[in-house]
PDB file of C-alpha atoms and ligand atoms in Angstrom:
ATOM      1  CA  MET A   1       8.769  10.715   9.171  1.00 91.00           C
ATOM      2  CA  ARG A   2       7.490  10.029   5.490  1.00 95.00           C
ATOM      3  CA  LEU A   3       7.622   6.244   4.477  1.00 96.00           C
ATOM      4  CA  ILE A   4       6.195   4.018   1.468  1.00 97.00           C
ATOM      5  CA  LEU A   5       5.180   0.307   2.790  1.00 95.00           C
ATOM      6  CA  LEU A   6       5.487  -2.073  -0.858  1.00 95.00           C
ATOM      7  CA  GLY A   7       5.036  -5.510  -1.265  1.00 92.00           C
ATOM      8  CA  PRO A   8       2.353  -7.025  -3.012  1.00 91.00           C
ATOM      9  CA  PRO A   9      -1.752  -7.603  -2.147  1.00 87.00           C
ATOM     10  CA  GLY A  10      -2.192  -9.276   1.185  1.00 86.00           C
ATOM     11  CA  ALA A  11       1.992  -8.941   2.498  1.00 90.00           C
ATOM     12  CA  GLY A  12       0.682  -7.225   5.261  1.00 90.00           C
ATOM     13  CA  LYS A  13       0.841  -4.011   4.914  1.00 90.00           C
ATOM     14  CA  GLY A  14      -2.002  -2.470   5.582  1.00 88.00           C
ATOM     15  CA  THR A  15      -1.503  -4.340   9.427  1.00 90.00           C
ATOM     16  CA  GLN A  16       2.189  -3.872   9.637  1.00 93.00           C
ATOM     17  CA  ALA A  17       0.950   0.312   9.053  1.00 90.00           C
ATOM     18  CA  THR A  18      -1.914   0.354  11.626  1.00 89.00           C
ATOM     19  CA  ARG A  19       0.584  -0.671  14.687  1.00 90.00           C
ATOM     20  CA  LEU A  20       2.967   1.701  13.067  1.00 89.00           C
ATOM     21  CA  ILE A  21       0.207   4.719  12.831  1.00 88.00           C
ATOM     22  CA  GLU A  22      -0.243   3.853  16.932  1.00 88.00           C
ATOM     23  CA  LYS A  23       3.403   3.895  17.535  1.00 86.00           C
ATOM     24  CA  HIS A  24       4.152   7.106  15.730  1.00 85.00           C
ATOM     25  CA  GLY A  25       1.170   8.945  15.505  1.00 86.00           C
ATOM     26  CA  ILE A  26       1.024   9.149  11.918  1.00 89.00           C
ATOM     27  CA  PRO A  27      -1.240   8.563   9.403  1.00 93.00           C
ATOM     28  CA  GLN A  28      -1.698   5.789   6.991  1.00 93.00           C
ATOM     29  CA  LEU A  29      -3.012   7.029   3.898  1.00 94.00           C
ATOM     30  CA  SER A  30      -4.290   4.098   1.784  1.00 93.00           C
ATOM     31  CA  THR A  31      -5.327   4.763  -1.655  1.00 95.00           C
ATOM     32  CA  GLY A  32      -7.430   1.267  -1.256  1.00 93.00           C
ATOM     33  CA  ASP A  33      -9.062   2.461   1.590  1.00 93.00           C
ATOM     34  CA  LEU A  34      -9.538   5.803   0.086  1.00 96.00           C
ATOM     35  CA  LEU A  35     -11.000   4.599  -3.247  1.00 96.00           C
ATOM     36  CA  ARG A  36     -13.276   2.206  -1.550  1.00 95.00           C
ATOM     37  CA  ALA A  37     -14.471   5.240   0.509  1.00 96.00           C
ATOM     38  CA  ALA A  38     -15.175   6.842  -2.593  1.00 95.00           C
ATOM     39  CA  VAL A  39     -17.162   3.984  -4.227  1.00 96.00           C
ATOM     40  CA  ALA A  40     -19.220   3.468  -0.576  1.00 96.00           C
ATOM     41  CA  ALA A  41     -20.261   7.162  -0.870  1.00 96.00           C
ATOM     42  CA  GLY A  42     -20.491   7.215  -5.210  1.00 96.00           C
ATOM     43  CA  THR A  43     -18.688   9.532  -5.582  1.00 95.00           C
ATOM     44  CA  PRO A  44     -17.610  10.133  -9.083  1.00 94.00           C
ATOM     45  CA  ILE A  45     -14.047   8.874  -8.966  1.00 93.00           C
ATOM     46  CA  GLY A  46     -15.557   5.734  -7.327  1.00 94.00           C
ATOM     47  CA  LEU A  47     -18.142   5.511  -9.937  1.00 94.00           C
ATOM     48  CA  LYS A  48     -15.075   5.358 -12.468  1.00 93.00           C
ATOM     49  CA  ALA A  49     -13.230   3.174 -10.210  1.00 95.00           C
ATOM     50  CA  LYS A  50     -15.350   0.376  -8.774  1.00 95.00           C
ATOM     51  CA  ALA A  51     -15.442  -1.544 -11.637  1.00 93.00           C
ATOM     52  CA  VAL A  52     -11.421  -1.591 -12.565  1.00 93.00           C
ATOM     53  CA  MET A  53     -11.466  -2.504  -8.269  1.00 92.00           C
ATOM     54  CA  GLU A  54     -13.544  -5.597  -8.472  1.00 90.00           C
ATOM     55  CA  SER A  55     -11.611  -6.677 -11.909  1.00 88.00           C
ATOM     56  CA  GLY A  56      -8.586  -7.071  -9.681  1.00 84.00           C
ATOM     57  CA  GLY A  57      -6.775  -3.779 -12.336  1.00 87.00           C
ATOM     58  CA  LEU A  58      -5.133  -0.610 -11.437  1.00 92.00           C
ATOM     59  CA  VAL A  59      -6.871   2.888 -11.037  1.00 96.00           C
ATOM     60  CA  SER A  60      -5.678   4.882 -13.564  1.00 96.00           C
ATOM     61  CA  ASP A  61      -2.665   7.102 -12.230  1.00 96.00           C
ATOM     62  CA  GLY A  62      -4.144  10.449 -13.161  1.00 95.00           C
ATOM     63  CA  ILE A  63      -6.915   9.465 -10.194  1.00 96.00           C
ATOM     64  CA  VAL A  64      -4.446   8.216  -7.695  1.00 97.00           C
ATOM     65  CA  VAL A  65      -2.258  10.544  -7.957  1.00 97.00           C
ATOM     66  CA  GLY A  66      -5.104  13.160  -7.310  1.00 94.00           C
ATOM     67  CA  ILE A  67      -6.377  11.447  -4.656  1.00 95.00           C
ATOM     68  CA  ILE A  68      -3.217  11.256  -2.251  1.00 96.00           C
ATOM     69  CA  ASN A  69      -2.088  14.813  -3.290  1.00 95.00           C
ATOM     70  CA  ASP A  70      -5.538  16.029  -1.765  1.00 93.00           C
ATOM     71  CA  ARG A  71      -5.155  13.516   1.028  1.00 95.00           C
ATOM     72  CA  ILE A  72      -1.216  14.627   2.079  1.00 94.00           C
ATOM     73  CA  GLY A  73      -2.281  18.605   2.169  1.00 92.00           C
ATOM     74  CA  GLU A  74      -4.770  17.591   5.079  1.00 94.00           C
ATOM     75  CA  PRO A  75      -3.327  18.633   8.304  1.00 94.00           C
ATOM     76  CA  ASP A  76      -3.361  14.837  10.217  1.00 93.00           C
ATOM     77  CA  ALA A  77      -0.171  14.492   7.470  1.00 94.00           C
ATOM     78  CA  LYS A  78       1.940  17.487   8.010  1.00 91.00           C
ATOM     79  CA  LYS A  79       3.960  14.933  11.007  1.00 89.00           C
ATOM     80  CA  GLY A  80       4.653  12.435   8.622  1.00 93.00           C
ATOM     81  CA  PHE A  81       2.217   9.275   6.934  1.00 95.00           C
ATOM     82  CA  ILE A  82       2.734   5.789   5.758  1.00 94.00           C
ATOM     83  CA  LEU A  83       1.722   5.696   2.234  1.00 96.00           C
ATOM     84  CA  ASP A  84      -0.470   1.739   2.162  1.00 93.00           C
ATOM     85  CA  GLY A  85      -0.698   0.756  -1.781  1.00 93.00           C
ATOM     86  CA  PHE A  86       0.643   4.080  -3.579  1.00 96.00           C
ATOM     87  CA  PRO A  87       2.786   3.987  -5.436  1.00 97.00           C
ATOM     88  CA  ARG A  88       1.966   1.460  -8.255  1.00 95.00           C
ATOM     89  CA  THR A  89       3.336   2.124 -10.943  1.00 95.00           C
ATOM     90  CA  VAL A  90       7.040   3.711 -11.461  1.00 96.00           C
ATOM     91  CA  ALA A  91       4.936   7.343 -12.754  1.00 97.00           C
ATOM     92  CA  GLN A  92       3.001   7.424  -9.668  1.00 98.00           C
ATOM     93  CA  ALA A  93       6.303   7.099  -7.901  1.00 98.00           C
ATOM     94  CA  GLU A  94       7.631  10.126  -9.801  1.00 98.00           C
ATOM     95  CA  ALA A  95       5.002  11.763  -9.168  1.00 98.00           C
ATOM     96  CA  LEU A  96       4.666  11.634  -5.618  1.00 98.00           C
ATOM     97  CA  ASP A  97       8.224  12.861  -5.753  1.00 97.00           C
ATOM     98  CA  GLU A  98       7.300  16.352  -7.475  1.00 97.00           C
ATOM     99  CA  MET A  99       3.923  16.714  -5.275  1.00 95.00           C
ATOM    100  CA  LEU A 100       6.906  16.778  -2.042  1.00 96.00           C
ATOM    101  CA  ALA A 101       9.526  18.204  -4.108  1.00 96.00           C
ATOM    102  CA  ALA A 102       6.791  21.312  -4.266  1.00 94.00           C
ATOM    103  CA  LYS A 103       6.114  20.935  -1.079  1.00 92.00           C
ATOM    104  CA  GLY A 104       9.716  21.346   0.231  1.00 94.00           C
ATOM    105  CA  LEU A 105       9.237  17.299   1.479  1.00 94.00           C
ATOM    106  CA  LYS A 106      10.485  14.127   0.284  1.00 95.00           C
ATOM    107  CA  ILE A 107      10.422  11.046   1.044  1.00 96.00           C
ATOM    108  CA  ASP A 108      12.562   8.773   4.297  1.00 95.00           C
ATOM    109  CA  ALA A 109      11.975   5.306   3.244  1.00 96.00           C
ATOM    110  CA  ALA A 110      10.589   2.689   1.361  1.00 97.00           C
ATOM    111  CA  ILE A 111       9.821  -0.434   2.818  1.00 96.00           C
ATOM    112  CA  GLU A 112       9.395  -4.191   1.186  1.00 95.00           C
ATOM    113  CA  LEU A 113       7.662  -6.583   2.733  1.00 95.00           C
ATOM    114  CA  GLU A 114       9.321  -9.769   0.840  1.00 93.00           C
ATOM    115  CA  VAL A 115       7.153 -12.348   0.139  1.00 91.00           C
ATOM    116  CA  ASP A 116       6.402 -16.093  -1.415  1.00 89.00           C
ATOM    117  CA  ALA A 117       3.830 -15.658  -4.485  1.00 83.00           C
ATOM    118  CA  GLU A 118       2.164 -18.684  -4.070  1.00 82.00           C
ATOM    119  CA  LYS A 119       1.357 -18.414  -0.082  1.00 87.00           C
ATOM    120  CA  LEU A 120      -0.193 -15.154  -0.604  1.00 86.00           C
ATOM    121  CA  VAL A 121      -3.294 -17.063  -2.046  1.00 87.00           C
ATOM    122  CA  ASN A 122      -3.565 -19.264   0.945  1.00 87.00           C
ATOM    123  CA  ARG A 123      -3.406 -16.032   3.497  1.00 82.00           C
ATOM    124  CA  ILE A 124      -5.754 -13.942   1.424  1.00 83.00           C
ATOM    125  CA  VAL A 125      -8.252 -17.394   0.871  1.00 85.00           C
ATOM    126  CA  ASN A 126      -7.927 -17.584   4.829  1.00 86.00           C
ATOM    127  CA  ARG A 127      -8.447 -13.656   4.748  1.00 81.00           C
ATOM    128  CA  ALA A 128     -11.465 -13.925   2.940  1.00 83.00           C
ATOM    129  CA  ALA A 129     -13.440 -17.010   4.675  1.00 87.00           C
ATOM    130  CA  GLU A 130     -11.817 -15.089   8.330  1.00 88.00           C
ATOM    131  CA  ALA A 131     -14.296 -12.110   7.361  1.00 85.00           C
ATOM    132  CA  LYS A 132     -17.069 -14.409   6.783  1.00 87.00           C
ATOM    133  CA  ALA A 133     -16.752 -16.058  10.094  1.00 92.00           C
ATOM    134  CA  ALA A 134     -16.811 -12.850  11.283  1.00 92.00           C
ATOM    135  CA  GLY A 135     -19.904 -12.300   9.347  1.00 91.00           C
ATOM    136  CA  GLN A 136     -18.134  -9.409   7.693  1.00 88.00           C
ATOM    137  CA  PRO A 137     -18.209  -7.998   4.422  1.00 83.00           C
ATOM    138  CA  VAL A 138     -15.897 -10.033   2.513  1.00 79.00           C
ATOM    139  CA  ARG A 139     -13.943  -8.119  -0.046  1.00 77.00           C
ATOM    140  CA  LYS A 140     -15.129  -8.722  -3.924  1.00 79.00           C
ATOM    141  CA  ASP A 141     -11.285  -8.050  -4.622  1.00 77.00           C
ATOM    142  CA  ASP A 142     -10.411 -11.200  -1.946  1.00 79.00           C
ATOM    143  CA  ASP A 143     -11.774 -13.287  -4.726  1.00 82.00           C
ATOM    144  CA  PRO A 144      -9.188 -16.054  -5.141  1.00 80.00           C
ATOM    145  CA  GLU A 145      -9.698 -15.737  -8.835  1.00 84.00           C
ATOM    146  CA  VAL A 146      -9.637 -11.928  -8.712  1.00 85.00           C
ATOM    147  CA  PHE A 147      -6.910 -11.699  -6.424  1.00 86.00           C
ATOM    148  CA  LYS A 148      -4.191 -13.500  -8.832  1.00 86.00           C
ATOM    149  CA  THR A 149      -5.580 -10.705 -11.202  1.00 87.00           C
ATOM    150  CA  ARG A 150      -4.397  -8.727  -8.706  1.00 86.00           C
ATOM    151  CA  LEU A 151      -1.095 -10.419  -7.419  1.00 88.00           C
ATOM    152  CA  ALA A 152      -0.246 -10.653 -12.109  1.00 87.00           C
ATOM    153  CA  SER A 153      -0.576  -6.825 -11.964  1.00 85.00           C
ATOM    154  CA  TYR A 154       1.565  -6.371  -8.927  1.00 88.00           C
ATOM    155  CA  PHE A 155       4.357  -8.252 -10.898  1.00 86.00           C
ATOM    156  CA  ARG A 156       3.634  -6.533 -14.656  1.00 88.00           C
ATOM    157  CA  ASP A 157       3.334  -3.233 -13.059  1.00 87.00           C
ATOM    158  CA  THR A 158       4.559  -2.474  -9.670  1.00 88.00           C
ATOM    159  CA  ALA A 159       7.387  -4.914  -9.005  1.00 88.00           C
ATOM    160  CA  ALA A 160       9.479  -2.271 -10.756  1.00 92.00           C
ATOM    161  CA  VAL A 161       8.814   0.577  -8.103  1.00 96.00           C
ATOM    162  CA  THR A 162      10.628  -1.371  -5.885  1.00 95.00           C
ATOM    163  CA  PRO A 163      14.198  -0.527  -8.192  1.00 96.00           C
ATOM    164  CA  TYR A 164      13.134   2.902  -7.735  1.00 97.00           C
ATOM    165  CA  TYR A 165      13.545   3.084  -4.354  1.00 98.00           C
ATOM    166  CA  GLY A 166      16.885   1.628  -4.634  1.00 97.00           C
ATOM    167  CA  ALA A 167      18.178   3.549  -7.002  1.00 97.00           C
ATOM    168  CA  LYS A 168      17.597   6.204  -4.740  1.00 96.00           C
ATOM    169  CA  GLY A 169      19.240   4.854  -1.349  1.00 97.00           C
ATOM    170  CA  LEU A 170      15.864   4.702   0.161  1.00 97.00           C
ATOM    171  CA  LEU A 171      14.960   0.672   0.053  1.00 97.00           C
ATOM    172  CA  HIS A 172      14.676  -1.321   3.016  1.00 97.00           C
ATOM    173  CA  ARG A 173      13.474  -4.963   2.873  1.00 96.00           C
ATOM    174  CA  VAL A 174      11.465  -6.823   6.161  1.00 96.00           C
ATOM    175  CA  ASP A 175      10.922 -10.628   5.387  1.00 95.00           C
ATOM    176  CA  GLY A 176       7.210 -10.151   5.408  1.00 94.00           C
ATOM    177  CA  MET A 177       6.523 -14.304   5.450  1.00 91.00           C
ATOM    178  CA  ALA A 178       7.987 -14.340   9.191  1.00 93.00           C
ATOM    179  CA  SER A 179       4.993 -13.509  12.219  1.00 92.00           C
ATOM    180  CA  ILE A 180       3.066 -10.343  12.622  1.00 93.00           C
ATOM    181  CA  ALA A 181       5.303  -9.484  15.571  1.00 94.00           C
ATOM    182  CA  ASP A 182       8.522 -10.414  13.979  1.00 96.00           C
ATOM    183  CA  VAL A 183       7.577  -8.504  10.894  1.00 95.00           C
ATOM    184  CA  ALA A 184       6.961  -5.865  12.987  1.00 93.00           C
ATOM    185  CA  ALA A 185      10.475  -6.243  15.229  1.00 95.00           C
ATOM    186  CA  GLY A 186      12.439  -6.061  11.490  1.00 95.00           C
ATOM    187  CA  LEU A 187      10.362  -2.605  10.992  1.00 94.00           C
ATOM    188  CA  ASP A 188      10.854  -0.866  14.037  1.00 92.00           C
ATOM    189  CA  LYS A 189      14.761  -1.969  13.479  1.00 94.00           C
ATOM    190  CA  VAL A 190      14.583  -0.354   9.791  1.00 93.00           C
ATOM    191  CA  LEU A 191      12.939   3.082  11.356  1.00 91.00           C
ATOM    192  CA  SER A 192      15.463   2.972  14.428  1.00 91.00           C
ATOM    193  CA  SER A 193      18.475   2.872  12.271  1.00 91.00           C
ATOM    194  CA  LEU A 194      16.990   6.156  10.224  1.00 87.00           C
ATOM    195  CA  GLY A 195      17.147   7.902  13.312  1.00 71.00           C
TER     196      GLY A 195
HETATM  197  P1  AMP B 201      -5.412  -2.410  -1.976  1.00 50.67           P
HETATM  198  O1  AMP B 201      -6.691  -2.795  -0.746  1.00 50.67           O
HETATM  199  O2  AMP B 201      -4.177  -1.242  -2.203  1.00 50.67           O
HETATM  200  O3  AMP B 201      -5.425  -3.911  -2.508  1.00 50.67           O
HETATM  201  O4  AMP B 201      -6.210  -2.278  -2.785  1.00 50.67           O
HETATM  202  C1  AMP B 201      -7.594  -2.411  -3.552  1.00 50.67           C
HETATM  203  C2  AMP B 201      -8.028  -1.815  -5.217  1.00 50.67           C
HETATM  204  O5  AMP B 201      -7.556  -0.739  -5.743  1.00 50.67           O
HETATM  205  C3  AMP B 201      -6.294  -2.169  -6.192  1.00 50.67           C
HETATM  206  O6  AMP B 201      -6.419  -3.427  -6.655  1.00 50.67           O
HETATM  207  C4  AMP B 201      -6.810  -1.401  -7.314  1.00 50.67           C
HETATM  208  O7  AMP B 201      -7.873  -1.575  -8.105  1.00 50.67           O
HETATM  209  C5  AMP B 201      -6.875  -0.216  -6.353  1.00 50.67           C
HETATM  210  N1  AMP B 201      -5.728   0.790  -6.400  1.00 50.67           N
HETATM  211  C6  AMP B 201      -5.407   1.158  -4.846  1.00 50.67           C
HETATM  212  N2  AMP B 201      -3.920   1.866  -5.303  1.00 50.67           N
HETATM  213  C7  AMP B 201      -4.070   2.107  -6.174  1.00 50.67           C
HETATM  214  C8  AMP B 201      -2.920   2.773  -7.293  1.00 50.67           C
HETATM  215  N3  AMP B 201      -1.650   3.239  -6.114  1.00 50.67           N
HETATM  216  N4  AMP B 201      -3.151   2.363  -8.105  1.00 50.67           N
HETATM  217  C9  AMP B 201      -3.998   2.504  -9.303  1.00 50.67           C
HETATM  218  N5  AMP B 201      -5.032   1.492  -8.332  1.00 50.67           N
HETATM  219  C10 AMP B 201      -4.659   0.915  -7.319  1.00 50.67           C
END
């Protein structure tokens, strides 16, 4: 099963992907996590991506497409995967189709977590406060001002990805403002409809 989770930053894609991994035994491929690992390791890609990520902008399509191409080729992704945070532009979505087609594969579904953009800012303020209270580092891009930039970039560049999958008949929607358990139930319903 090859799935894409769509929705703005803070919509709960990471939380839901973690649950789906446990349930279906397929890996979550998060470009955000892969980029953060590259930054932490100080790789050439990490060095290029660091400043863009900290400002809340988008890393170039070429970099993220390359990262995903490599990751999809790893053994644990053979059975399937859940893409989280990718594709973020129509150019990335097209590149994904091409790289999968070259391997004789395709996406089974794109599921959008629908959210209220204004309430998201509150959600992210809480996420930062909870991390701080737990003694964990707060992501620089979870700073409310940077978060607003990330949200603006979502509506400018990424919102067009949803209709891209709609036109292919692959798009499903789940209310992302519901409780974690209800969102999970909504996702399960979509997945069982896929058979
Ligand atoms: P995330 O954890 O998915 O919110 O990603 C954190 C940051 O990594 C984003 O704000 C972007 O700077 C960068 N990033 C992650 N995925 C992508 C992508 N598909 N395209 C461009 N930039 C990305």
